[in-house]
């Protein structure tokens, strides 16, 4: 009896389906394993000792954060650059701050992000720029952090360490770069991340008005709760406003209540619940 060409033809399809089911099963098994395996005791000690907001969260929020951290560490790859040996504690601190932004958000953990590159200190970013007359030039800038929409975040460790040591000064490079990651998940970073709870109309109105106000205050050198780097463009405004929202929530709420409300709806949390009051 001859083999049926129809059945042989189905073999590649069966193989593809089999591999797909196997990968799916493996992912589910891995996710379950992550959920049931507690974070090691020394990691919890590091969170308690080095991440100021962790200890201030209520127990349920701490548990949610630990689960997200475990998933983050399992899914993303860290690379030490320029000779930096990246330790477990360094990875944990970066993961904890990144996961604070998505503490109450559903879904995957920064699905577009694959790697975090960490330099010991300020790094030089070289860019090819095209001028209006068509000539190309290479510019270089010193940076503390950078977020790419190709799945990379780059950080300077000394800036990360400074940011986590003082979680009330409104400056935090990890919060900043991961806010860019959230923003660019809409396609490109433009100050409008995908919104599920906010009305787009209110978001656009409030964010635009606050951005324009910051630009004016920056030009006139007036004091402002949000760092004037946020006046660079709408994407930087969202990232810098995020730093202020998490690190100086009481003052942001007092000075810019509508902006605070939009960010609170977006992040689905209110950092005033755990943040100590800032100095007046
Ligand atoms: Zn930025």
CSV table of C-alpha atoms and ligand atoms in Angstrom, one decimal:
chain,number,residue,atom,x,y,z
A,1,UNK,CA,0.0,0.0,0.0
A,2,UNK,CA,1.4,3.4,-0.9
A,3,UNK,CA,1.7,6.3,1.6
A,4,UNK,CA,-1.0,8.9,1.2
A,5,UNK,CA,0.7,12.1,-0.1
A,6,UNK,CA,-2.1,14.0,1.8
A,7,UNK,CA,-0.9,12.7,5.2
A,8,UNK,CA,2.8,13.3,4.4
A,9,UNK,CA,1.9,16.8,3.4
A,10,UNK,CA,0.3,17.4,6.8
A,11,UNK,CA,3.4,16.4,8.7
A,12,UNK,CA,5.1,19.9,8.6
A,13,UNK,CA,1.8,21.5,9.9
A,14,UNK,CA,1.6,18.9,12.7
A,15,UNK,CA,5.2,19.6,13.6
A,16,UNK,CA,4.6,23.4,13.8
A,17,UNK,CA,1.5,22.9,15.9
A,18,UNK,CA,3.5,20.5,18.2
A,19,UNK,CA,6.3,22.9,18.7
A,20,UNK,CA,3.9,25.8,19.3
A,21,UNK,CA,2.0,23.7,22.0
A,22,UNK,CA,5.4,22.7,23.6
A,23,UNK,CA,6.6,26.3,23.8
A,24,UNK,CA,3.2,27.4,25.2
A,25,UNK,CA,3.3,24.6,27.8
A,26,UNK,CA,6.9,25.4,28.7
A,27,UNK,CA,6.1,29.1,29.2
A,28,UNK,CA,3.1,28.4,31.4
A,29,UNK,CA,5.1,25.9,33.5
A,30,UNK,CA,7.9,28.5,33.8
A,31,UNK,CA,5.4,31.3,34.8
A,32,UNK,CA,3.8,29.0,37.4
A,33,UNK,CA,7.3,28.1,38.8
A,34,UNK,CA,8.2,31.8,39.1
A,35,UNK,CA,4.9,32.5,40.9
A,36,UNK,CA,5.3,29.7,43.5
A,37,UNK,CA,9.1,30.2,44.1
A,38,UNK,CA,9.5,32.9,46.7
A,39,UNK,CA,12.1,35.6,46.2
A,40,UNK,CA,15.3,34.5,48.1
A,41,UNK,CA,15.7,35.8,51.6
A,42,UNK,CA,18.8,37.8,50.8
A,43,UNK,CA,17.0,39.6,48.0
A,44,UNK,CA,14.2,40.6,50.3
A,45,UNK,CA,16.8,41.9,52.7
A,46,UNK,CA,18.2,44.0,49.9
A,47,UNK,CA,14.8,45.3,49.1
A,48,UNK,CA,14.2,46.2,52.7
A,49,UNK,CA,17.6,47.8,53.1
A,50,UNK,CA,18.2,49.5,49.8
A,51,UNK,CA,14.8,50.3,48.2
A,52,UNK,CA,13.2,52.9,50.3
A,53,UNK,CA,9.6,52.6,49.0
A,54,UNK,CA,9.5,48.8,49.4
A,55,UNK,CA,9.2,48.8,53.2
A,56,UNK,CA,6.6,51.6,53.1
A,57,UNK,CA,4.2,49.6,50.8
A,58,UNK,CA,1.4,47.6,52.4
A,59,UNK,CA,1.9,43.8,52.5
A,60,UNK,CA,-0.3,43.1,49.5
A,61,UNK,CA,1.6,45.7,47.4
A,62,UNK,CA,4.9,44.2,48.5
A,63,UNK,CA,3.8,40.8,47.3
A,64,UNK,CA,2.6,42.2,44.0
A,65,UNK,CA,5.9,43.9,43.5
A,66,UNK,CA,7.9,40.8,44.4
A,67,UNK,CA,6.0,38.8,41.8
A,68,UNK,CA,6.6,41.4,39.1
A,69,UNK,CA,10.3,41.6,40.1
A,70,UNK,CA,10.6,37.8,39.7
A,71,UNK,CA,9.1,37.9,36.3
A,72,UNK,CA,11.2,40.9,35.3
A,73,UNK,CA,14.4,39.1,36.4
A,74,UNK,CA,13.4,35.9,34.6
A,75,UNK,CA,12.5,37.6,31.4
A,76,UNK,CA,15.1,40.3,30.9
A,77,UNK,CA,18.9,40.1,30.4
A,78,UNK,CA,21.3,42.4,32.2
A,79,UNK,CA,24.7,43.3,30.7
A,80,UNK,CA,27.5,45.0,32.5
A,81,UNK,CA,29.3,47.4,30.1
A,82,UNK,CA,32.8,49.1,30.2
A,83,UNK,CA,34.1,46.6,32.7
A,84,UNK,CA,31.1,46.8,35.1
A,85,UNK,CA,30.4,43.5,36.9
A,86,UNK,CA,26.7,43.6,37.5
A,87,UNK,CA,25.6,42.0,40.7
A,88,UNK,CA,22.3,40.4,41.8
A,89,UNK,CA,21.6,43.4,44.0
A,90,UNK,CA,22.1,45.8,41.1
A,91,UNK,CA,19.7,43.9,39.0
A,92,UNK,CA,17.2,43.7,41.9
A,93,UNK,CA,17.3,47.4,42.5
A,94,UNK,CA,16.7,48.3,38.8
A,95,UNK,CA,13.9,45.6,38.6
A,96,UNK,CA,12.2,46.9,41.7
A,97,UNK,CA,12.1,50.5,40.5
A,98,UNK,CA,11.0,49.5,37.0
A,99,UNK,CA,8.3,47.3,38.4
A,100,UNK,CA,7.0,50.1,40.7
A,101,UNK,CA,5.7,51.8,37.6
A,102,UNK,CA,3.6,48.8,36.6
A,103,UNK,CA,2.8,47.7,40.2
A,104,UNK,CA,-1.0,47.9,39.5
A,105,UNK,CA,-1.0,47.4,35.8
A,106,UNK,CA,-2.2,44.1,34.2
A,107,UNK,CA,-0.4,42.2,31.5
A,108,UNK,CA,3.1,41.4,30.5
A,109,UNK,CA,6.2,43.0,32.0
A,110,UNK,CA,7.6,45.5,29.6
A,111,UNK,CA,6.9,43.1,26.6
A,112,UNK,CA,9.0,45.1,24.2
A,113,UNK,CA,12.1,45.1,26.4
A,114,UNK,CA,14.7,42.4,26.3
A,115,UNK,CA,17.9,43.9,27.7
A,116,UNK,CA,19.3,46.3,30.3
A,117,UNK,CA,22.8,47.6,29.7
A,118,UNK,CA,24.5,49.1,32.7
A,119,UNK,CA,27.6,51.3,32.6
A,120,UNK,CA,29.6,52.2,35.7
A,121,UNK,CA,29.1,55.9,35.1
A,122,UNK,CA,28.1,58.5,32.5
A,123,UNK,CA,28.4,57.0,29.1
A,124,UNK,CA,28.9,58.6,25.7
A,125,UNK,CA,26.1,58.1,23.1
A,126,UNK,CA,27.1,58.8,19.5
A,127,UNK,CA,24.4,59.7,17.0
A,128,UNK,CA,24.5,60.4,13.3
A,129,UNK,CA,22.5,63.5,12.6
A,130,UNK,CA,21.1,64.8,9.3
A,131,UNK,CA,21.1,68.6,9.0
A,132,UNK,CA,18.6,70.5,6.9
A,133,UNK,CA,21.1,70.9,4.0
A,134,UNK,CA,21.5,67.1,3.8
A,135,UNK,CA,24.9,66.9,5.4
A,136,UNK,CA,25.5,64.2,8.0
A,137,UNK,CA,27.4,64.6,11.2
A,138,UNK,CA,28.2,62.6,14.3
A,139,UNK,CA,27.3,64.1,17.6
A,140,UNK,CA,28.2,62.7,21.0
A,141,UNK,CA,26.5,63.3,24.3
A,142,UNK,CA,27.2,62.2,27.9
A,143,UNK,CA,24.2,60.4,29.3
A,144,UNK,CA,23.0,58.9,32.5
A,145,UNK,CA,20.3,56.8,30.9
A,146,UNK,CA,18.7,56.0,27.6
A,147,UNK,CA,15.7,54.1,26.4
A,148,UNK,CA,15.5,52.5,23.0
A,149,UNK,CA,12.2,51.4,21.4
A,150,UNK,CA,14.2,48.4,20.0
A,151,UNK,CA,14.0,46.7,23.4
A,152,UNK,CA,17.0,48.2,25.3
A,153,UNK,CA,17.4,50.4,28.3
A,154,UNK,CA,20.9,51.8,29.1
A,155,UNK,CA,21.7,53.1,32.5
A,156,UNK,CA,24.7,54.5,34.4
A,157,UNK,CA,25.0,52.6,37.7
A,158,UNK,CA,26.2,55.6,39.8
A,159,UNK,CA,23.1,57.5,38.7
A,160,UNK,CA,20.9,54.5,39.6
A,161,UNK,CA,22.5,54.3,43.0
A,162,UNK,CA,22.1,58.0,43.6
A,163,UNK,CA,18.4,57.8,42.5
A,164,UNK,CA,17.5,55.0,44.8
A,165,UNK,CA,19.4,56.4,47.8
A,166,UNK,CA,17.4,59.6,47.7
A,167,UNK,CA,13.8,58.6,46.7
A,168,UNK,CA,12.4,62.1,47.5
A,169,UNK,CA,14.4,64.5,45.4
A,170,UNK,CA,12.4,64.0,42.2
A,171,UNK,CA,15.3,62.7,40.2
A,172,UNK,CA,15.4,59.0,39.3
A,173,UNK,CA,17.0,57.7,36.1
A,174,UNK,CA,15.3,54.2,36.3
A,175,UNK,CA,11.8,55.7,36.7
A,176,UNK,CA,12.6,58.1,33.9
A,177,UNK,CA,13.9,55.5,31.3
A,178,UNK,CA,11.2,53.0,32.1
A,179,UNK,CA,8.5,55.7,31.7
A,180,UNK,CA,10.0,56.1,28.2
A,181,UNK,CA,9.5,52.4,27.7
A,182,UNK,CA,5.9,52.6,28.7
A,183,UNK,CA,5.5,55.6,26.4
A,184,UNK,CA,7.1,54.0,23.4
A,185,UNK,CA,4.9,50.9,23.7
A,186,UNK,CA,2.3,53.0,21.8
A,187,UNK,CA,4.7,52.9,18.8
A,188,UNK,CA,7.0,55.8,19.6
A,189,UNK,CA,7.7,57.9,22.7
A,190,UNK,CA,5.6,61.1,22.4
A,191,UNK,CA,4.2,61.6,25.8
A,192,UNK,CA,1.1,59.6,25.2
A,193,UNK,CA,1.4,55.9,26.3
A,194,UNK,CA,-1.4,53.6,25.6
A,195,UNK,CA,-4.2,54.6,28.0
A,196,UNK,CA,-6.8,52.2,29.3
A,197,UNK,CA,-8.3,54.1,32.2
A,198,UNK,CA,-7.8,57.7,31.3
A,199,UNK,CA,-9.8,59.5,28.7
A,200,UNK,CA,-7.5,60.5,25.8
A,201,UNK,CA,-9.2,63.9,25.6
A,202,UNK,CA,-8.5,64.7,29.3
A,203,UNK,CA,-4.9,63.3,29.1
A,204,UNK,CA,-4.1,65.5,26.0
A,205,UNK,CA,-5.6,68.6,27.6
A,206,UNK,CA,-4.0,68.3,31.0
A,207,UNK,CA,-0.6,67.1,29.8
A,208,UNK,CA,-0.4,69.7,27.1
A,209,UNK,CA,-1.4,72.6,29.4
A,210,UNK,CA,1.2,71.5,32.1
A,211,UNK,CA,3.9,71.0,29.4
A,212,UNK,CA,3.3,74.5,28.1
A,213,UNK,CA,3.3,75.9,31.6
A,214,UNK,CA,6.6,74.2,32.3
A,215,UNK,CA,8.1,75.6,29.1
A,216,UNK,CA,7.1,79.1,30.1
A,217,UNK,CA,8.4,78.8,33.6
A,218,UNK,CA,11.6,77.3,32.3
A,219,UNK,CA,12.1,80.3,29.9
A,220,UNK,CA,11.4,82.7,32.7
A,221,UNK,CA,13.6,80.8,35.2
A,222,UNK,CA,10.6,80.5,37.6
A,223,UNK,CA,10.6,77.8,40.3
A,224,UNK,CA,8.7,74.6,39.5
A,225,UNK,CA,8.2,71.2,41.1
A,226,UNK,CA,8.9,69.4,37.9
A,227,UNK,CA,12.5,69.5,36.7
A,228,UNK,CA,12.8,71.8,33.7
A,229,UNK,CA,14.4,69.1,31.6
A,230,UNK,CA,10.7,68.1,31.1
A,231,UNK,CA,10.3,71.2,29.0
A,232,UNK,CA,12.5,69.6,26.3
A,233,UNK,CA,9.6,67.9,24.5
A,234,UNK,CA,6.3,66.0,25.4
A,235,UNK,CA,8.1,62.6,25.8
A,236,UNK,CA,10.6,64.1,28.3
A,237,UNK,CA,7.8,65.8,30.0
A,238,UNK,CA,6.0,62.5,30.7
A,239,UNK,CA,9.2,60.9,31.9
A,240,UNK,CA,10.2,63.7,34.2
A,241,UNK,CA,6.6,64.2,35.5
A,242,UNK,CA,6.7,60.4,36.3
A,243,UNK,CA,9.8,60.9,38.4
A,244,UNK,CA,8.1,63.8,40.3
A,245,UNK,CA,4.8,61.8,40.7
A,246,UNK,CA,6.6,58.9,42.4
A,247,UNK,CA,9.2,60.8,44.4
A,248,UNK,CA,7.5,64.1,45.3
A,249,UNK,CA,3.8,63.1,45.2
A,250,UNK,CA,2.6,65.5,47.9
A,251,UNK,CA,4.1,68.5,46.3
A,252,UNK,CA,3.0,67.5,42.8
A,253,UNK,CA,-0.6,67.0,44.0
A,254,UNK,CA,-0.5,70.4,45.7
A,255,UNK,CA,1.1,72.3,42.8
A,256,UNK,CA,-0.4,70.5,39.8
A,257,UNK,CA,-3.5,68.6,40.9
A,258,UNK,CA,-4.9,67.8,37.5
A,259,UNK,CA,-1.6,66.4,36.3
A,260,UNK,CA,-1.3,64.4,39.5
A,261,UNK,CA,-4.8,63.0,38.9
A,262,UNK,CA,-4.1,61.9,35.3
A,263,UNK,CA,-0.9,60.2,36.3
A,264,UNK,CA,-2.6,58.6,39.3
A,265,UNK,CA,-5.4,57.2,36.9
A,266,UNK,CA,-2.7,56.0,34.5
A,267,UNK,CA,-0.5,54.3,37.0
A,268,UNK,CA,-3.5,53.1,39.0
A,269,UNK,CA,-1.9,54.1,42.3
A,270,UNK,CA,-1.4,57.1,44.6
A,271,UNK,CA,2.3,57.3,45.9
A,272,UNK,CA,1.1,59.6,48.7
A,273,UNK,CA,-0.1,56.4,50.3
A,274,UNK,CA,3.4,55.4,51.1
A,275,UNK,CA,5.7,58.4,50.4
A,276,UNK,CA,6.8,60.5,53.4
A,277,UNK,CA,5.8,64.2,53.1
A,278,UNK,CA,8.5,66.3,51.3
A,279,UNK,CA,10.2,69.2,53.0
A,280,UNK,CA,8.3,72.4,52.3
B,1,LIG,ZN1,14.4,61.1,28.7
